[in-house]
CSV table of C-alpha atoms in Angstrom, one decimal:
chain,number,residue,atom,x,y,z
A,1429,GLY,CA,114.1,117.6,77.0
A,1430,ALA,CA,116.6,117.4,79.8
A,1431,VAL,CA,120.2,117.2,78.8
A,1432,VAL,CA,123.0,115.5,80.6
A,1433,SER,CA,126.6,115.9,79.5
A,1434,GLN,CA,129.8,113.9,80.4
A,1435,HIS,CA,133.4,114.9,80.1
A,1436,PRO,CA,135.6,113.5,78.8
A,1437,SER,CA,133.9,111.3,76.2
A,1438,TRP,CA,136.9,109.1,76.1
A,1439,VAL,CA,140.2,108.8,78.1
A,1440,ILE,CA,143.2,106.7,78.0
A,1441,CYS,CA,145.4,106.5,81.0
A,1442,LYS,CA,148.3,104.5,82.4
A,1443,SER,CA,147.8,101.9,85.1
A,1444,GLY,CA,148.1,103.3,88.6
A,1445,THR,CA,146.9,106.8,87.7
A,1446,SER,CA,143.5,108.4,88.7
A,1447,VAL,CA,140.9,109.6,86.3
A,1448,LYS,CA,138.0,112.0,86.9
A,1449,ILE,CA,134.8,111.9,84.9
A,1450,GLU,CA,132.3,114.7,85.2
A,1451,CYS,CA,128.6,114.5,84.8
A,1452,ARG,CA,126.5,117.7,84.4
A,1453,SER,CA,122.8,118.3,84.1
A,1454,LEU,CA,122.7,121.3,81.7
A,1455,ASP,CA,119.1,122.5,81.9
A,1456,PHE,CA,117.8,121.2,85.2
A,1457,GLN,CA,118.7,120.6,88.7
A,1458,ALA,CA,119.5,116.9,89.4
A,1459,THR,CA,118.5,115.9,92.9
A,1460,THR,CA,119.9,112.4,92.3
A,1461,MET,CA,122.6,111.2,90.0
A,1462,PHE,CA,123.5,107.7,89.1
A,1463,TRP,CA,126.7,106.1,87.8
A,1464,TYR,CA,126.6,103.0,85.7
A,1465,ARG,CA,129.3,100.8,84.2
A,1466,GLN,CA,128.8,98.9,81.0
A,1467,PHE,CA,131.0,96.2,79.6
A,1468,PRO,CA,131.0,95.4,75.9
A,1469,LYS,CA,127.7,94.0,74.7
A,1470,GLN,CA,126.3,93.9,78.2
A,1471,SER,CA,123.7,95.8,80.1
A,1472,LEU,CA,124.2,98.7,82.4
A,1473,MET,CA,125.3,97.9,85.9
A,1474,LEU,CA,124.5,100.4,88.6
A,1475,MET,CA,127.5,101.4,90.5
A,1476,ALA,CA,126.3,104.0,92.9
A,1477,THR,CA,123.6,106.6,93.6
A,1478,SER,CA,124.4,110.1,94.8
A,1479,ASN,CA,122.3,112.8,96.2
A,1480,GLU,CA,123.5,116.4,96.2
A,1481,GLY,CA,125.4,117.2,99.4
A,1482,SER,CA,125.5,113.7,100.8
A,1483,LYS,CA,127.6,110.6,100.5
A,1484,ALA,CA,127.0,108.3,97.6
A,1485,THR,CA,125.3,104.9,98.1
A,1486,TYR,CA,127.3,102.2,96.5
A,1487,GLU,CA,126.0,98.9,95.1
A,1488,GLN,CA,127.2,95.7,96.6
A,1489,GLY,CA,130.6,94.7,95.2
A,1490,VAL,CA,131.6,98.2,94.1
A,1491,GLU,CA,134.6,99.5,96.0
A,1492,LYS,CA,133.8,103.0,97.3
A,1493,ASP,CA,137.5,103.7,97.9
A,1494,LYS,CA,138.3,103.0,94.3
A,1495,PHE,CA,135.4,104.7,92.7
A,1496,LEU,CA,135.0,108.1,94.5
A,1497,ILE,CA,131.8,109.9,93.8
A,1498,ASN,CA,131.2,113.6,94.6
A,1499,HIS,CA,127.9,115.4,94.1
A,1500,ALA,CA,128.9,118.8,95.1
A,1501,SER,CA,126.1,120.7,93.4
A,1502,LEU,CA,122.7,120.1,91.9
A,1503,THR,CA,124.2,120.1,88.4
A,1504,LEU,CA,127.5,118.3,88.8
A,1505,SER,CA,128.6,114.9,89.9
A,1506,THR,CA,132.1,113.5,89.5
A,1507,LEU,CA,133.4,109.9,89.5
A,1508,THR,CA,137.1,109.4,90.1
A,1509,VAL,CA,138.6,106.1,89.4
A,1510,THR,CA,141.6,105.9,91.7
A,1511,SER,CA,144.7,103.9,90.9
A,1512,ALA,CA,143.1,102.6,87.7
A,1513,HIS,CA,144.0,99.2,86.4
A,1514,PRO,CA,143.2,97.5,83.0
A,1515,GLU,CA,140.2,95.7,84.5
A,1516,ASP,CA,138.7,99.1,85.1
A,1517,SER,CA,138.5,99.7,81.4
A,1518,SER,CA,134.9,100.1,80.6
A,1519,PHE,CA,132.1,102.5,79.4
A,1520,TYR,CA,130.9,104.7,82.3
A,1521,ILE,CA,127.5,106.3,82.0
A,1522,CYS,CA,125.9,108.7,84.3
A,1523,SER,CA,122.3,109.7,84.6
A,1524,ALA,CA,120.4,112.3,86.4
A,1525,ARG,CA,117.0,112.5,88.0
A,1526,ALA,CA,115.1,115.7,88.7
A,1527,GLY,CA,112.5,116.1,91.3
A,1528,GLN,CA,109.9,117.6,88.9
A,1529,VAL,CA,109.7,114.7,86.4
A,1530,ALA,CA,107.9,111.4,86.7
A,1531,PRO,CA,109.2,109.1,89.4
A,1532,SER,CA,112.2,107.1,88.4
A,1533,GLU,CA,112.7,108.8,85.1
A,1534,GLN,CA,116.4,109.3,84.4
A,1535,PHE,CA,118.2,111.3,81.8
A,1536,PHE,CA,121.4,109.7,80.5
A,1537,GLY,CA,124.7,111.2,79.6
A,1538,PRO,CA,126.6,110.1,76.4
A,1539,GLY,CA,129.0,108.0,78.3
A,1540,THR,CA,132.8,108.0,78.9
A,1541,ARG,CA,135.0,105.3,77.4
A,1542,LEU,CA,137.9,104.6,79.8
A,1543,THR,CA,140.9,102.6,78.6
A,1544,VAL,CA,143.6,101.8,81.1
A,1545,LEU,CA,146.9,100.6,79.6
B,877,ALA,CA,113.1,93.0,94.1
B,878,GLN,CA,112.4,93.7,90.5
B,879,SER,CA,113.8,91.9,87.6
B,880,VAL,CA,113.6,92.6,83.9
B,881,THR,CA,113.9,89.9,81.2
B,882,GLN,CA,114.5,90.6,77.6
B,883,LEU,CA,114.0,87.6,75.4
B,884,GLY,CA,116.4,87.4,72.5
B,885,SER,CA,119.8,89.1,72.8
B,886,HIS,CA,119.8,89.5,69.0
B,887,VAL,CA,116.9,90.2,66.7
B,888,SER,CA,117.2,90.6,62.9
B,889,VAL,CA,114.5,92.0,60.7
B,890,SER,CA,114.3,93.1,57.1
B,891,GLU,CA,113.9,96.7,56.3
B,892,GLY,CA,110.2,97.5,56.3
B,893,ALA,CA,109.3,94.5,58.4
B,894,LEU,CA,107.7,94.5,61.8
B,895,VAL,CA,109.9,95.0,64.8
B,896,LEU,CA,109.0,93.1,68.0
B,897,LEU,CA,111.3,93.3,71.0
B,898,ARG,CA,110.2,91.4,74.1
B,899,CYS,CA,110.3,92.5,77.7
B,900,ASN,CA,108.9,90.9,80.8
B,901,TYR,CA,109.1,92.3,84.3
B,902,SER,CA,108.8,90.8,87.7
B,903,SER,CA,107.4,93.0,90.3
B,904,SER,CA,105.1,92.8,93.2
B,905,VAL,CA,103.6,96.2,92.3
B,906,PRO,CA,103.0,97.7,88.9
B,907,PRO,CA,106.2,99.4,88.0
B,908,TYR,CA,107.1,102.3,85.8
B,909,LEU,CA,108.5,100.8,82.6
B,910,PHE,CA,110.8,102.3,80.0
B,911,TRP,CA,112.4,101.5,76.7
B,912,TYR,CA,115.8,103.0,75.9
B,913,VAL,CA,117.8,102.9,72.7
B,914,GLN,CA,121.6,103.0,72.7
B,915,TYR,CA,123.7,103.6,69.6
B,916,PRO,CA,127.4,102.6,69.6
B,917,ASN,CA,129.5,104.5,72.0
B,918,GLN,CA,126.6,106.7,73.1
B,919,GLY,CA,124.4,107.0,76.1
B,920,LEU,CA,120.8,105.9,76.4
B,921,GLN,CA,118.0,107.7,74.7
B,922,LEU,CA,114.5,107.3,76.1
B,923,LEU,CA,112.1,105.9,73.5
B,924,LEU,CA,109.0,105.7,75.6
B,925,LYS,CA,107.7,105.2,79.1
B,926,TYR,CA,104.7,103.7,80.9
B,927,THR,CA,103.6,105.4,84.1
B,928,SER,CA,100.2,103.8,84.8
B,929,ALA,CA,98.2,106.0,82.4
B,930,ALA,CA,97.3,104.5,79.0
B,931,THR,CA,98.5,100.9,78.5
B,932,LEU,CA,99.4,101.5,74.9
B,933,VAL,CA,102.3,104.0,74.9
B,934,LYS,CA,103.6,105.7,71.8
B,935,GLY,CA,107.2,106.9,71.7
B,936,ILE,CA,109.6,108.5,69.3
B,937,ASN,CA,110.6,107.2,65.9
B,938,GLY,CA,107.4,105.3,65.4
B,939,PHE,CA,107.9,102.9,68.3
B,940,GLU,CA,105.2,101.9,70.7
B,941,ALA,CA,104.8,99.5,73.6
B,942,GLU,CA,101.8,97.9,75.3
B,943,PHE,CA,101.7,97.2,79.0
B,944,LYS,CA,99.9,93.9,79.7
B,945,LYS,CA,99.6,93.3,83.4
B,946,SER,CA,98.2,89.8,83.0
B,947,GLU,CA,101.3,88.8,81.1
B,948,THR,CA,103.7,91.1,83.0
B,949,SER,CA,105.0,92.2,79.6
B,950,PHE,CA,105.9,95.5,77.9
B,951,HIS,CA,106.9,94.5,74.4
B,952,LEU,CA,108.3,97.1,72.0
B,953,THR,CA,107.0,97.2,68.5
B,954,LYS,CA,107.4,99.2,65.3
B,955,PRO,CA,105.3,98.5,62.2
B,956,SER,CA,108.1,99.0,59.7
B,957,ALA,CA,111.8,98.8,60.4
B,958,HIS,CA,114.2,101.4,59.1
B,959,MET,CA,118.0,100.9,58.7
B,960,SER,CA,118.5,103.7,61.3
B,961,ASP,CA,116.7,101.6,63.9
B,962,ALA,CA,119.7,99.3,64.2
B,963,ALA,CA,120.9,99.7,67.7
B,964,GLU,CA,120.8,98.2,71.2
B,965,TYR,CA,117.5,98.4,73.0
B,966,PHE,CA,117.1,98.2,76.8
B,967,CYS,CA,113.9,97.7,78.8
B,968,ALA,CA,114.0,99.1,82.3
B,969,ALA,CA,111.7,99.1,85.3
B,970,GLY,CA,111.5,101.4,88.3
B,971,SER,CA,109.0,101.7,91.1
B,972,GLY,CA,107.5,104.9,92.4
B,973,SER,CA,109.2,104.6,95.8
B,974,ALA,CA,112.6,103.5,94.5
B,975,ARG,CA,114.9,105.8,92.7
B,976,GLN,CA,116.8,103.2,90.8
B,977,LEU,CA,116.1,101.5,87.5
B,978,THR,CA,116.5,97.8,86.8
B,979,PHE,CA,117.7,97.1,83.3
B,980,GLY,CA,117.2,94.1,81.1
B,981,SER,CA,120.2,92.6,79.4
B,982,GLY,CA,119.5,94.3,76.1
B,983,THR,CA,118.5,93.3,72.6
B,984,GLN,CA,120.7,94.1,69.6
B,985,LEU,CA,118.5,94.9,66.7
B,986,THR,CA,119.9,94.4,63.2
B,987,VAL,CA,118.0,95.7,60.2
B,988,LEU,CA,118.8,93.9,56.9
B,989,PRO,CA,118.5,95.7,53.6
């Protein structure tokens, strides 16, 4: 099956610094990538949708200047949390969708645990 | 707009017992439906999906789900629970035109020895 990787798997940073998370589709070309945020014992909340070569579409309430998303190629999307604060601590999960598979099917990465001190 | 409701945030079963996790969707058109499993500190793994073919869908690890349009349900079942089934389970719905998935709130499955 399709494999999606994320790097790093966990990161600890100081308040005010920026953190970049990478999401890669390893064996397929991802026309669309999604970024989710998950708080402990809660469901996934969609943050943004990105298509290769175009600007990301952010969900209501998600600050696009704080959560910068770049989808520079068909296999790589990055999420940068700028000027991170403790309230940004969360589990961030990306997913990728390929044009060849059934509509709406997404393949998920293993997630990145962000802790902001 | 779609919504997905998972009844029961926590379900406990004994090892070897039937597993039943409930999912209801709200959609104006028949959606695509998915069940995902999430183990601690990991991403989501697809268990099975319904894409308007057979209403009874078989997935991995012995799980299956039945799409019932009249009840707008897509409950997940497994005849005999195993300790390794303990995890968080998410039901999700997506339409053919939309690219996004709507997730339910999740059900934590505990398997008792």
